[in-house]
Amino acid sequence: MLESEMLEPFLSWLEATRRLRPGSIVATELSWLGKRIDVATLTSSGVLTSYELKIDHNLEAISQAAQNSHWFHRNYVVTATMPLGKNTELARAHGLGVICKTARGYKVIVPAQKLRHPSDVVSAVRNSIEQSVRKRCV
Amino acid sequence: MLSRQFGTVLSSRLGNAVFSATRPSHFVSYSATDQSTVRSLRDVIDGILVPGTVASFQRDGTAGFVLSLSATEESPPYVIDPRFPLFQQQLVTPKKSHWELANVFGDPSLVQVNRKPEPADFDSRRLGRIAESWVDFNLSYRSRNNSKFDKYAKRLGLLLAQDSALGPQRILAPYFCVSGIRDAWWQLSEELYETVRNVADNRIVVTRVLAVDSARTLRELVDEVTDHEVCIWVSGLDELRSDPSELTQYGEAIARLESGGRQTFALYGGFFAVLLSAIGLGGFSHGIGYGERREWRELPTSGPPPSRYYLPTAHRYILQADAQRLWLHDRALVGFDDDGEPRRLSYHGLMRRSVIARSREIEAFRGLGLRAVVEKLEEDLEDFHWRLYSDSPGEIVVRVGLNAVQHLQYWIDVLKDLGDLW
């Protein structure tokens, strides 16, 4: 499976599980400060969430999600390969969430902590997502 | 005060700002997105390198900006890079700037859409026309009535007279990127350089650009260059990722040029270029926030580069997010005390900071011999590691930190090779 093939089913799962509700905005491949974030969402209440999708190489995904955590309220690694215990613990230690694609669909292995960021930082990310919107949930 | 009359042999009132025997001269490459940074830091930089594509496509705006700066007290000198290797390749989807630059050379057919140009396409007559057009463009650059001069003077907050503006400090002769002494493009580069010199006829200094495909080729060609001053460019040389043997060859070429009494200026360089001033590199240029290396083959994309954070403790750019992580662990890891959180810096804040950081690095290493440079670099690396591993760092911050400095030991080893300091 390619990471690109993960995207649509994952977005459908986010909607089906009400993580994307009416009024939410979704951006994919968001260009942000020299890197690309696979999925970035903004809810109507202003909560920013990032998702880094990886087939495997979970440690790399954790690093990327950790980078996002300076700007997003919640940050997830979304993987098609169950992470090793030590990587799961590493993610947890950094407040990152882990979602794993299983045979039965996506499952939250570790919930992400909600982080707080200064308003100017949040505004900058919001503006970027609004300019790059892929989908508005209705 | 030197004569500003059009047509006299010009010397910068700052002396020879491009090539410097006592310090590396620090030029930045101009683009329209960098105007506010260059404007605010004109007393920090030594000069501006204007890409020919920008000078021709955004002609009035670029000229207005550059000329207004030249009329200030700081008056950073500037030169225009002809970017001629552009016309050495097939341009399947040429940009407007490519056509405009070709027009500046008086030769729209320089843009080849359907075929790869060959050396045989350039006979002496054609080279002569190109040379004449380029010399004319440079010599008349300040004398054209520029409609944007006043606009940019206003942005400087100064009352400036257009007739106080200066032309380019020297002409960079158009050049081809070459692969060796037997390369037909090398013969053409030689002829083009001599033709430009003849056309310029001592009205302005003309400088050769030695553009090559590898450090090995540079090493091969240095003995063919007898000019007192030469600009050099090794296409694609990546100071952070190139094999150490390539960096060593690069350094050896510069040292050989210097030992033969020839001064060098690197069209593209980062901090490794600062280090090479210890073996004679007289100056270098880089884009603001990017552009420490360049491939001669044109990329299909354009647009402003992504913003990155300059990490003076590692002498390189890193992602803003990585800088934030290091800052959270130990603020001294990211250098400057006065900038606050890396993540809160705007694009222009990052750009401005990078130029100031580079200027401070040059000052910190200025005048040091090779042994002292190596010792200082070793101290920097040790200090970084010490701070990184203090206070129980997490695995991710260690990973980020080690990635940030992994090139430093390569540089140390290369410099030791160059100076036989083992």
Coordinates of C-alpha atoms in Angstrom, one line a residue:
Chain A
M1 CA 0.0 0.0 0.0
L2 CA 1.2 3.5 -0.7
E3 CA 0.8 6.4 1.7
S4 CA -1.3 8.1 -0.9
E5 CA -3.7 5.2 -0.8
M6 CA -4.2 5.7 3.0
L7 CA -5.5 9.2 2.6
E8 CA -9.1 8.8 1.4
P9 CA -10.0 5.9 3.7
F10 CA -8.5 7.8 6.6
L11 CA -10.4 11.0 5.8
S12 CA -13.6 9.0 5.6
W13 CA -12.8 7.5 9.0
L14 CA -12.3 10.9 10.5
E15 CA -15.7 12.0 9.3
A16 CA -17.4 8.7 10.3
T17 CA -16.0 9.0 13.8
R18 CA -17.0 12.7 14.1
R19 CA -13.5 13.9 14.4
L20 CA -14.4 16.0 11.3
R21 CA -17.7 17.7 11.9
P22 CA -19.7 20.3 10.0
G23 CA -17.7 23.4 9.9
S24 CA -14.3 21.7 10.0
I25 CA -11.7 22.4 7.3
V26 CA -9.2 19.8 5.9
A27 CA -6.0 20.6 4.2
T28 CA -3.7 17.9 2.7
E29 CA 0.0 18.2 1.9
L30 CA -0.1 21.5 3.8
S31 CA 3.1 23.4 3.1
W32 CA 4.3 24.7 6.4
L33 CA 7.7 26.2 7.1
G34 CA 9.8 24.1 4.9
K35 CA 7.9 20.8 5.3
R36 CA 4.7 19.2 4.2
I37 CA 2.1 18.0 6.7
D38 CA 0.0 15.1 5.3
V39 CA -3.3 16.2 6.8
A40 CA -4.1 19.3 8.8
T41 CA -7.6 20.0 10.2
L42 CA -9.2 23.0 11.8
T43 CA -12.5 22.6 13.6
S44 CA -15.1 25.2 13.9
S45 CA -14.0 25.7 17.6
G46 CA -10.5 26.5 16.4
V47 CA -8.7 23.3 17.3
L48 CA -5.8 22.5 15.0
T49 CA -4.8 18.9 14.5
S50 CA -2.0 17.4 12.4
Y51 CA -1.7 13.9 11.0
E52 CA 1.4 12.3 9.6
L53 CA 0.6 9.2 7.5
K54 CA 3.2 6.5 7.2
I55 CA 3.1 2.9 6.0
D56 CA 6.0 2.1 8.3
H57 CA 9.1 4.0 9.5
N58 CA 7.2 4.9 12.5
L59 CA 10.1 6.7 14.2
E60 CA 10.4 9.0 11.3
A61 CA 6.7 9.7 11.5
I62 CA 7.0 10.4 15.2
S63 CA 9.8 12.9 14.5
Q64 CA 7.6 14.7 11.9
A65 CA 4.6 14.7 14.3
A66 CA 6.8 16.1 17.0
Q67 CA 7.8 18.9 14.7
N68 CA 4.2 19.7 14.1
S69 CA 3.5 19.9 17.9
H70 CA 5.0 23.4 18.1
W71 CA 2.0 24.7 16.1
F72 CA -0.9 22.3 16.3
H73 CA -3.0 21.5 19.4
R74 CA -3.2 17.8 18.7
N75 CA -0.7 15.7 16.7
Y76 CA -1.0 12.2 15.4
V77 CA 1.0 9.6 13.7
V78 CA -1.2 7.4 11.4
T79 CA 0.5 4.2 10.6
A80 CA -0.3 1.0 8.7
T81 CA 2.2 -0.9 10.8
M82 CA 1.7 -1.4 14.5
P83 CA 4.6 0.5 16.2
L84 CA 7.0 -1.1 18.5
G85 CA 6.3 -0.6 22.2
K86 CA 9.3 1.7 22.6
N87 CA 8.1 3.9 19.8
T88 CA 4.6 4.0 21.2
E89 CA 6.1 5.2 24.5
L90 CA 8.2 7.8 22.7
A91 CA 5.1 9.2 21.1
R92 CA 3.2 9.2 24.4
A93 CA 6.2 11.0 26.1
H94 CA 5.9 13.8 23.6
G95 CA 2.2 14.1 23.8
L96 CA 1.7 12.6 20.4
G97 CA -1.2 10.4 19.4
V98 CA -0.9 7.1 17.4
I99 CA -3.6 5.8 15.1
C100 CA -3.0 2.4 13.5
K101 CA -4.7 1.0 10.5
T102 CA -5.8 -2.5 11.3
A103 CA -7.7 -5.2 9.4
R104 CA -10.8 -3.7 11.0
G105 CA -10.1 -0.2 10.2
Y106 CA -8.3 2.6 12.1
K107 CA -7.8 2.5 15.8
V108 CA -6.5 5.0 18.3
I109 CA -3.6 3.3 20.1
V110 CA -2.5 6.4 22.0
P111 CA -4.7 9.5 22.3
A112 CA -2.9 12.8 21.6
Q113 CA -2.6 15.4 24.4
K114 CA -4.1 18.7 23.7
L115 CA -1.4 21.3 23.7
R116 CA -1.6 25.1 24.2
H117 CA 0.0 27.6 21.9
P118 CA 0.1 31.4 21.8
S119 CA -2.6 33.0 19.7
D120 CA -0.2 34.5 17.1
V121 CA 1.1 31.0 16.4
V122 CA -2.3 29.5 16.1
S123 CA -3.5 32.3 13.8
A124 CA -0.6 31.7 11.5
V125 CA -1.5 28.1 11.1
R126 CA -5.2 28.8 10.7
N127 CA -4.5 31.2 7.9
S128 CA -2.3 28.7 6.1
I129 CA -5.0 26.0 6.4
E130 CA -7.7 28.3 5.2
Q131 CA -5.6 29.2 2.1
S132 CA -4.9 25.5 1.4
V133 CA -8.3 24.0 2.1
R134 CA -9.1 20.7 0.4
K135 CA -12.5 20.1 1.9
R136 CA -15.0 21.9 4.0
C137 CA -17.2 19.6 6.0
V138 CA -20.9 20.5 5.9
Chain B
M1 CA 35.3 60.3 -3.1
L2 CA 35.7 58.6 -6.4
S3 CA 34.5 59.8 -9.7
R4 CA 31.0 58.7 -10.5
Q5 CA 31.2 59.7 -14.1
F6 CA 29.9 57.2 -16.6
G7 CA 32.7 55.7 -18.6
T8 CA 35.6 55.9 -16.2
V9 CA 37.2 52.9 -14.7
L10 CA 35.3 52.4 -11.6
S11 CA 36.6 51.3 -8.2
S12 CA 34.2 50.9 -5.3
R13 CA 34.5 53.6 -2.7
L14 CA 34.7 50.7 -0.4
G15 CA 37.8 49.4 -2.1
N16 CA 37.6 46.1 -3.9
A17 CA 34.5 44.9 -2.2
V18 CA 34.1 41.7 -4.2
F19 CA 37.6 40.2 -3.5
S20 CA 39.1 40.8 -0.2
A21 CA 42.5 39.7 1.0
T22 CA 41.8 40.4 4.7
R23 CA 38.3 39.0 5.2
P24 CA 35.8 37.1 3.2
S25 CA 33.5 39.7 1.6
H26 CA 29.9 38.8 2.2
F27 CA 27.5 39.3 -0.7
V28 CA 23.8 38.4 -0.8
S29 CA 21.9 37.4 -3.9
Y30 CA 19.0 39.8 -4.5
S31 CA 15.4 38.8 -5.2
A32 CA 12.3 40.9 -4.9
T33 CA 11.2 39.1 -1.7
D34 CA 14.4 40.1 0.0
Q35 CA 14.0 43.9 -0.4
S36 CA 13.1 44.7 3.2
T37 CA 15.9 42.5 4.5
V38 CA 18.6 43.9 2.3
R39 CA 17.3 47.5 2.9
S40 CA 17.6 47.0 6.7
L41 CA 20.9 45.2 6.6
R42 CA 22.8 47.3 4.0
D43 CA 25.4 48.2 6.6
V44 CA 25.9 44.5 7.5
I45 CA 26.6 43.1 4.0
D46 CA 29.4 43.9 1.7
G47 CA 27.5 43.8 -1.5
I48 CA 24.7 42.5 -3.7
L49 CA 24.8 39.9 -6.4
V50 CA 21.9 40.6 -8.8
P51 CA 20.8 37.6 -10.9
G52 CA 20.7 38.6 -14.6
T53 CA 17.2 37.0 -14.9
V54 CA 15.9 39.3 -12.2
A55 CA 17.7 42.4 -13.5
S56 CA 16.2 41.9 -16.9
F57 CA 12.7 40.6 -16.1
Q58 CA 11.9 43.0 -13.2
R59 CA 14.0 45.6 -14.8
D60 CA 12.7 48.8 -13.4
G61 CA 11.9 47.5 -10.0
T62 CA 15.3 45.9 -9.5
A63 CA 17.1 48.8 -10.9
G64 CA 15.1 51.2 -8.7
F65 CA 16.0 49.2 -5.6
V66 CA 19.6 48.6 -6.4
L67 CA 20.3 52.1 -7.7
S68 CA 18.6 53.8 -4.7
L69 CA 20.7 51.7 -2.3
S70 CA 23.8 52.6 -4.2
A71 CA 23.0 56.3 -3.7
T72 CA 23.0 55.9 0.1
E73 CA 25.8 56.5 2.4
E74 CA 26.4 52.7 2.9
S75 CA 26.2 52.2 -0.9
P76 CA 26.6 48.4 -1.0
P77 CA 28.3 47.6 -4.3
Y78 CA 26.6 45.3 -6.7
V79 CA 27.4 43.1 -9.7
I80 CA 25.0 41.4 -12.2
D81 CA 25.4 37.7 -12.7
P82 CA 24.8 36.9 -16.4
R83 CA 23.5 33.4 -15.5
F84 CA 24.6 32.3 -19.0
P85 CA 24.5 28.5 -18.4
L86 CA 20.7 29.0 -18.7
F87 CA 21.3 29.1 -22.5
Q88 CA 23.5 26.0 -22.5
Q89 CA 20.5 23.8 -22.0
Q90 CA 17.1 23.1 -23.6
L91 CA 14.4 25.1 -21.9
V92 CA 11.3 23.1 -22.5
T93 CA 9.1 25.6 -20.7
P94 CA 11.1 28.8 -20.6
K95 CA 10.0 31.5 -18.1
K96 CA 9.4 35.1 -19.0
S97 CA 12.7 36.0 -17.3
H98 CA 14.6 33.6 -19.6
W99 CA 13.2 35.5 -22.6
E100 CA 13.9 38.8 -21.1
L101 CA 17.5 37.9 -20.3
A102 CA 18.0 36.6 -23.8
N103 CA 16.8 40.0 -25.0
V104 CA 19.3 41.7 -22.8
F105 CA 22.0 39.8 -24.6
G106 CA 20.4 40.9 -27.9
D107 CA 19.8 37.3 -28.9
P108 CA 16.3 35.8 -28.3
S109 CA 17.4 32.6 -30.0
L110 CA 19.5 31.9 -27.0
V111 CA 16.3 30.3 -25.6
Q112 CA 16.1 26.9 -27.2
V113 CA 12.8 25.2 -26.6
N114 CA 13.1 22.3 -29.0
R115 CA 16.7 21.2 -28.9
K116 CA 19.7 21.1 -26.7
P117 CA 22.2 23.9 -27.6
E118 CA 25.6 22.8 -28.9
P119 CA 28.9 24.6 -28.8
A120 CA 28.9 24.9 -32.5
D121 CA 25.8 27.2 -32.2
F122 CA 28.1 29.9 -30.9
D123 CA 30.4 31.3 -33.5
S124 CA 32.7 34.4 -32.9
R125 CA 30.2 36.8 -34.5
R126 CA 27.5 35.7 -32.2
L127 CA 29.7 35.8 -29.1
G128 CA 30.7 39.3 -30.2
R129 CA 27.1 40.5 -30.3
I130 CA 26.4 38.9 -26.9
A131 CA 29.5 40.6 -25.4
E132 CA 28.5 44.0 -26.8
S133 CA 25.0 43.8 -25.5
W134 CA 26.1 42.7 -22.1
V135 CA 28.7 45.4 -21.7
D136 CA 26.2 48.0 -22.8
F137 CA 23.6 46.7 -20.4
N138 CA 26.1 47.0 -17.5
L139 CA 27.6 50.3 -18.4
S140 CA 24.2 51.9 -19.0
Y141 CA 22.5 50.4 -16.0
R142 CA 22.6 53.5 -13.9
S143 CA 22.1 56.0 -16.6
R144 CA 18.7 54.9 -17.8
N145 CA 16.0 57.1 -16.4
N146 CA 14.6 54.8 -13.8
S147 CA 10.9 55.3 -13.0
K148 CA 11.1 53.5 -9.7
F149 CA 14.1 55.2 -8.2
D150 CA 12.1 57.7 -6.2
K151 CA 9.7 55.0 -5.0
Y152 CA 12.5 53.0 -3.5
A153 CA 14.3 56.1 -2.2
K154 CA 11.1 56.9 -0.3
R155 CA 11.1 53.4 1.2
L156 CA 14.5 54.1 2.5
G157 CA 13.2 57.2 4.1
L158 CA 15.9 59.2 2.4
L159 CA 16.1 62.1 -0.1
L160 CA 18.3 60.7 -2.8
A161 CA 19.4 62.0 -6.2
Q162 CA 19.3 59.6 -9.0
D163 CA 22.5 61.0 -10.4
S164 CA 24.2 59.9 -7.2
A165 CA 23.5 56.2 -8.0
L166 CA 26.4 54.0 -9.0
G167 CA 26.6 51.4 -11.7
P168 CA 27.8 47.8 -11.2
Q169 CA 31.1 47.6 -9.5
R170 CA 32.4 45.3 -12.3
I171 CA 31.1 43.2 -15.2
L172 CA 30.9 39.5 -14.6
A173 CA 31.6 38.1 -18.1
P174 CA 29.0 35.6 -19.4
Y175 CA 30.2 32.1 -19.0
F176 CA 29.3 28.5 -19.7
C177 CA 29.5 25.6 -17.2
V178 CA 32.3 23.3 -18.2
S179 CA 33.4 19.8 -17.5
G180 CA 37.1 20.0 -18.3
I181 CA 39.8 21.5 -20.4
R182 CA 38.8 19.5 -23.4
D183 CA 35.2 20.5 -23.1
A184 CA 34.2 22.7 -26.1
W185 CA 32.2 24.9 -23.8
W186 CA 35.5 25.8 -22.0
Q187 CA 37.0 27.1 -25.3
L188 CA 33.8 29.2 -25.8
S189 CA 34.0 30.5 -22.2
E190 CA 37.5 31.6 -22.8
E191 CA 36.6 33.4 -26.1
L192 CA 33.5 35.0 -24.5
Y193 CA 35.5 36.3 -21.6
E194 CA 38.2 37.8 -23.9
T195 CA 35.6 39.3 -26.2
V196 CA 33.8 41.0 -23.3
R197 CA 37.2 42.4 -22.1
N198 CA 37.9 43.8 -25.5
V199 CA 34.5 45.4 -25.8
A200 CA 34.7 46.9 -22.3
D201 CA 38.1 48.4 -23.3
N202 CA 39.1 49.3 -19.8
R203 CA 36.0 51.3 -19.1
I204 CA 35.1 48.9 -16.3
V205 CA 36.8 45.9 -14.7
V206 CA 35.7 42.6 -16.3
T207 CA 35.9 39.5 -14.2
R208 CA 35.9 35.9 -15.3
V209 CA 33.5 33.4 -13.9
L210 CA 34.9 29.9 -13.7
A211 CA 31.8 27.6 -13.6
V212 CA 32.4 23.9 -13.5
D213 CA 30.5 20.7 -13.0
S214 CA 32.6 19.4 -10.1
A215 CA 35.4 20.3 -7.7
R216 CA 37.6 18.0 -9.6
T217 CA 37.1 20.0 -12.8
L218 CA 37.9 23.2 -10.8
R219 CA 41.1 21.7 -9.6
E220 CA 42.0 20.7 -13.2
L221 CA 41.3 24.2 -14.6
V222 CA 42.9 26.5 -12.0
D223 CA 46.2 26.4 -13.7
E224 CA 44.5 27.7 -16.9
V225 CA 43.4 30.8 -15.1
T226 CA 45.9 33.6 -14.9
D227 CA 43.7 36.5 -14.0
H228 CA 44.3 38.2 -10.7
E229 CA 40.7 37.8 -9.7
V230 CA 38.2 35.1 -10.6
C231 CA 34.7 34.1 -9.5
I232 CA 34.2 30.4 -9.1
W233 CA 31.1 28.2 -9.0
V234 CA 31.1 24.4 -8.6
S235 CA 27.6 23.4 -9.8
G236 CA 25.7 21.6 -7.1
L237 CA 28.5 21.6 -4.5
D238 CA 26.6 20.9 -1.3
E239 CA 28.7 22.0 1.7
L240 CA 26.6 19.8 4.0
R241 CA 26.2 16.7 2.0
S242 CA 29.0 16.4 -0.6
D243 CA 31.6 13.8 -0.1
P244 CA 34.4 15.2 2.1
S245 CA 36.9 14.3 -0.8
E246 CA 35.0 16.8 -3.0
L247 CA 35.2 19.5 -0.4
T248 CA 38.9 18.8 -0.1
Q249 CA 39.4 19.2 -3.8
Y250 CA 37.4 22.4 -3.7
G251 CA 39.6 23.7 -1.0
E252 CA 42.8 22.6 -2.8
A253 CA 41.7 24.4 -5.9
I254 CA 41.1 27.7 -4.0
A255 CA 44.4 27.3 -2.2
R256 CA 46.2 26.8 -5.5
L257 CA 44.6 29.9 -7.0
E258 CA 45.6 31.9 -3.9
S259 CA 49.1 30.6 -3.9
G260 CA 49.4 31.8 -7.5
G261 CA 48.4 35.3 -6.4
R262 CA 44.9 34.9 -7.7
Q263 CA 41.9 36.1 -5.6
T264 CA 38.7 34.1 -5.6
F265 CA 35.1 34.8 -5.0
A266 CA 32.5 32.0 -4.7
L267 CA 29.2 32.8 -6.4
Y268 CA 27.5 30.4 -4.0
G269 CA 28.7 29.5 -0.6
G270 CA 27.6 28.9 3.0
F271 CA 29.6 28.7 6.2
F272 CA 32.2 26.4 4.7
A273 CA 33.1 29.3 2.4
V274 CA 33.7 31.4 5.5
L275 CA 36.1 28.7 6.7
L276 CA 37.9 28.6 3.4
S277 CA 38.8 32.3 3.8
A278 CA 41.5 30.8 6.0
I279 CA 43.1 29.4 2.9
G280 CA 42.4 32.4 0.7
L281 CA 38.8 32.5 -0.5
G282 CA 38.2 36.3 -0.8
G283 CA 34.5 36.4 -0.7
F284 CA 31.2 34.6 -1.4
S285 CA 27.6 35.1 -2.1
H286 CA 24.4 33.4 -1.1
G287 CA 20.7 33.9 -1.3
I288 CA 19.0 35.1 1.8
G289 CA 17.7 32.0 3.6
Y290 CA 18.7 29.7 0.8
G291 CA 21.0 29.6 -2.2
E292 CA 24.2 28.4 -0.7
R293 CA 24.5 26.1 -3.6
R294 CA 23.1 26.0 -7.2
E295 CA 22.9 23.5 -10.0
W296 CA 23.6 24.9 -13.4
R297 CA 20.7 22.9 -14.9
E298 CA 17.6 25.0 -14.3
L299 CA 14.9 23.5 -12.1
P300 CA 11.3 23.6 -13.4
T301 CA 9.9 25.2 -10.2
S302 CA 10.3 28.7 -8.9
G303 CA 8.9 30.9 -6.2
P304 CA 10.2 32.0 -2.8
P305 CA 12.1 29.3 -0.9
P306 CA 10.7 27.8 2.2
S307 CA 11.6 29.6 5.4
R308 CA 14.3 28.0 7.5
Y309 CA 16.0 28.9 10.7
Y310 CA 19.7 29.7 10.7
L311 CA 21.4 27.8 13.5
P312 CA 24.7 29.6 14.2
T313 CA 25.8 27.0 16.7
A314 CA 25.8 24.4 13.8
H315 CA 26.5 27.0 11.1
R316 CA 23.6 25.8 8.9
Y317 CA 19.9 26.1 8.2
I318 CA 17.4 23.8 9.9
L319 CA 13.7 23.6 10.0
Q320 CA 12.0 26.1 12.3
A321 CA 10.3 23.2 14.1
D322 CA 13.7 21.6 14.9
A323 CA 15.1 24.9 16.1
Q324 CA 12.1 25.3 18.4
R325 CA 12.7 21.8 19.9
L326 CA 16.4 22.7 20.5
W327 CA 15.4 26.0 22.0
L328 CA 13.0 24.4 24.4
H329 CA 15.8 22.1 25.6
D330 CA 18.5 24.8 25.9
R331 CA 18.2 28.2 24.5
A332 CA 21.9 28.5 24.0
L333 CA 21.7 25.7 21.5
V334 CA 20.1 28.0 18.9
G335 CA 22.6 30.9 19.4
F336 CA 21.2 34.4 19.6
D337 CA 19.7 35.3 23.0
D338 CA 17.5 38.1 21.6
D339 CA 15.2 36.4 19.2
G340 CA 12.8 34.6 21.4
E341 CA 11.0 31.4 20.3
P342 CA 12.1 30.2 16.9
R343 CA 8.6 29.3 15.9
R344 CA 7.4 32.9 16.3
L345 CA 9.8 34.4 13.9
S346 CA 8.1 35.6 10.7
Y347 CA 9.5 34.9 7.3
H348 CA 11.3 38.2 7.1
G349 CA 12.4 37.8 10.7
L350 CA 14.1 34.5 9.8
M351 CA 15.7 36.0 6.7
R352 CA 17.0 39.0 8.6
R353 CA 18.4 36.9 11.3
S354 CA 20.2 34.6 8.9
V355 CA 22.1 37.5 7.3
I356 CA 23.1 38.9 10.7
A357 CA 24.2 35.5 11.9
R358 CA 26.4 35.0 8.9
S359 CA 27.9 38.4 9.4
R360 CA 28.7 37.6 13.0
E361 CA 30.2 34.3 12.0
I362 CA 32.5 36.1 9.5
E363 CA 33.6 38.4 12.3
A364 CA 34.2 35.6 14.7
F365 CA 36.4 33.7 12.3
R366 CA 38.0 36.7 10.6
G367 CA 41.8 36.6 10.4
L368 CA 42.1 33.2 11.9
G369 CA 44.6 30.8 10.5
L370 CA 43.6 27.3 9.5
R371 CA 44.7 25.7 12.8
A372 CA 42.8 28.3 14.8
V373 CA 39.7 27.8 12.6
V374 CA 39.9 24.0 13.2
E375 CA 40.3 24.5 17.0
K376 CA 37.4 26.9 17.1
L377 CA 35.1 24.6 15.1
E378 CA 36.1 21.7 17.4
E379 CA 35.2 23.8 20.4
D380 CA 31.8 24.7 18.8
L381 CA 31.0 21.1 18.3
E382 CA 32.0 20.0 21.8
D383 CA 30.0 22.8 23.3
F384 CA 27.0 21.8 21.2
H385 CA 27.2 18.2 22.3
W386 CA 27.7 19.2 25.9
R387 CA 24.5 21.3 25.9
L388 CA 22.6 18.8 23.9
Y389 CA 23.2 16.0 26.4
S390 CA 22.7 18.0 29.5
D391 CA 19.5 17.8 31.6
S392 CA 18.2 14.4 30.3
P393 CA 17.3 15.3 26.7
G394 CA 14.5 13.3 25.1
E395 CA 15.3 11.0 22.2
I396 CA 13.8 13.3 19.6
V397 CA 15.8 16.3 20.7
V398 CA 19.0 14.3 20.6
R399 CA 18.1 13.1 17.1
V400 CA 17.4 16.6 16.0
G401 CA 20.6 17.9 17.5
L402 CA 22.9 15.2 16.2
N403 CA 21.4 15.6 12.7
A404 CA 22.1 19.4 12.9
V405 CA 25.8 19.0 13.6
Q406 CA 26.8 15.8 11.8
H407 CA 28.5 17.8 9.0
L408 CA 30.8 19.7 11.4
Q409 CA 33.2 16.8 11.9
Y410 CA 33.5 16.3 8.1
W411 CA 34.4 20.0 7.8
I412 CA 37.0 19.6 10.6
D413 CA 38.5 16.6 8.8
V414 CA 38.6 18.4 5.5
L415 CA 40.3 21.4 6.9
K416 CA 42.8 19.2 8.6
D417 CA 43.5 17.6 5.3
L418 CA 43.9 20.9 3.6
G419 CA 46.3 22.2 6.2
D420 CA 48.0 18.9 6.9
L421 CA 47.1 19.4 10.5
W422 CA 46.8 15.7 11.6

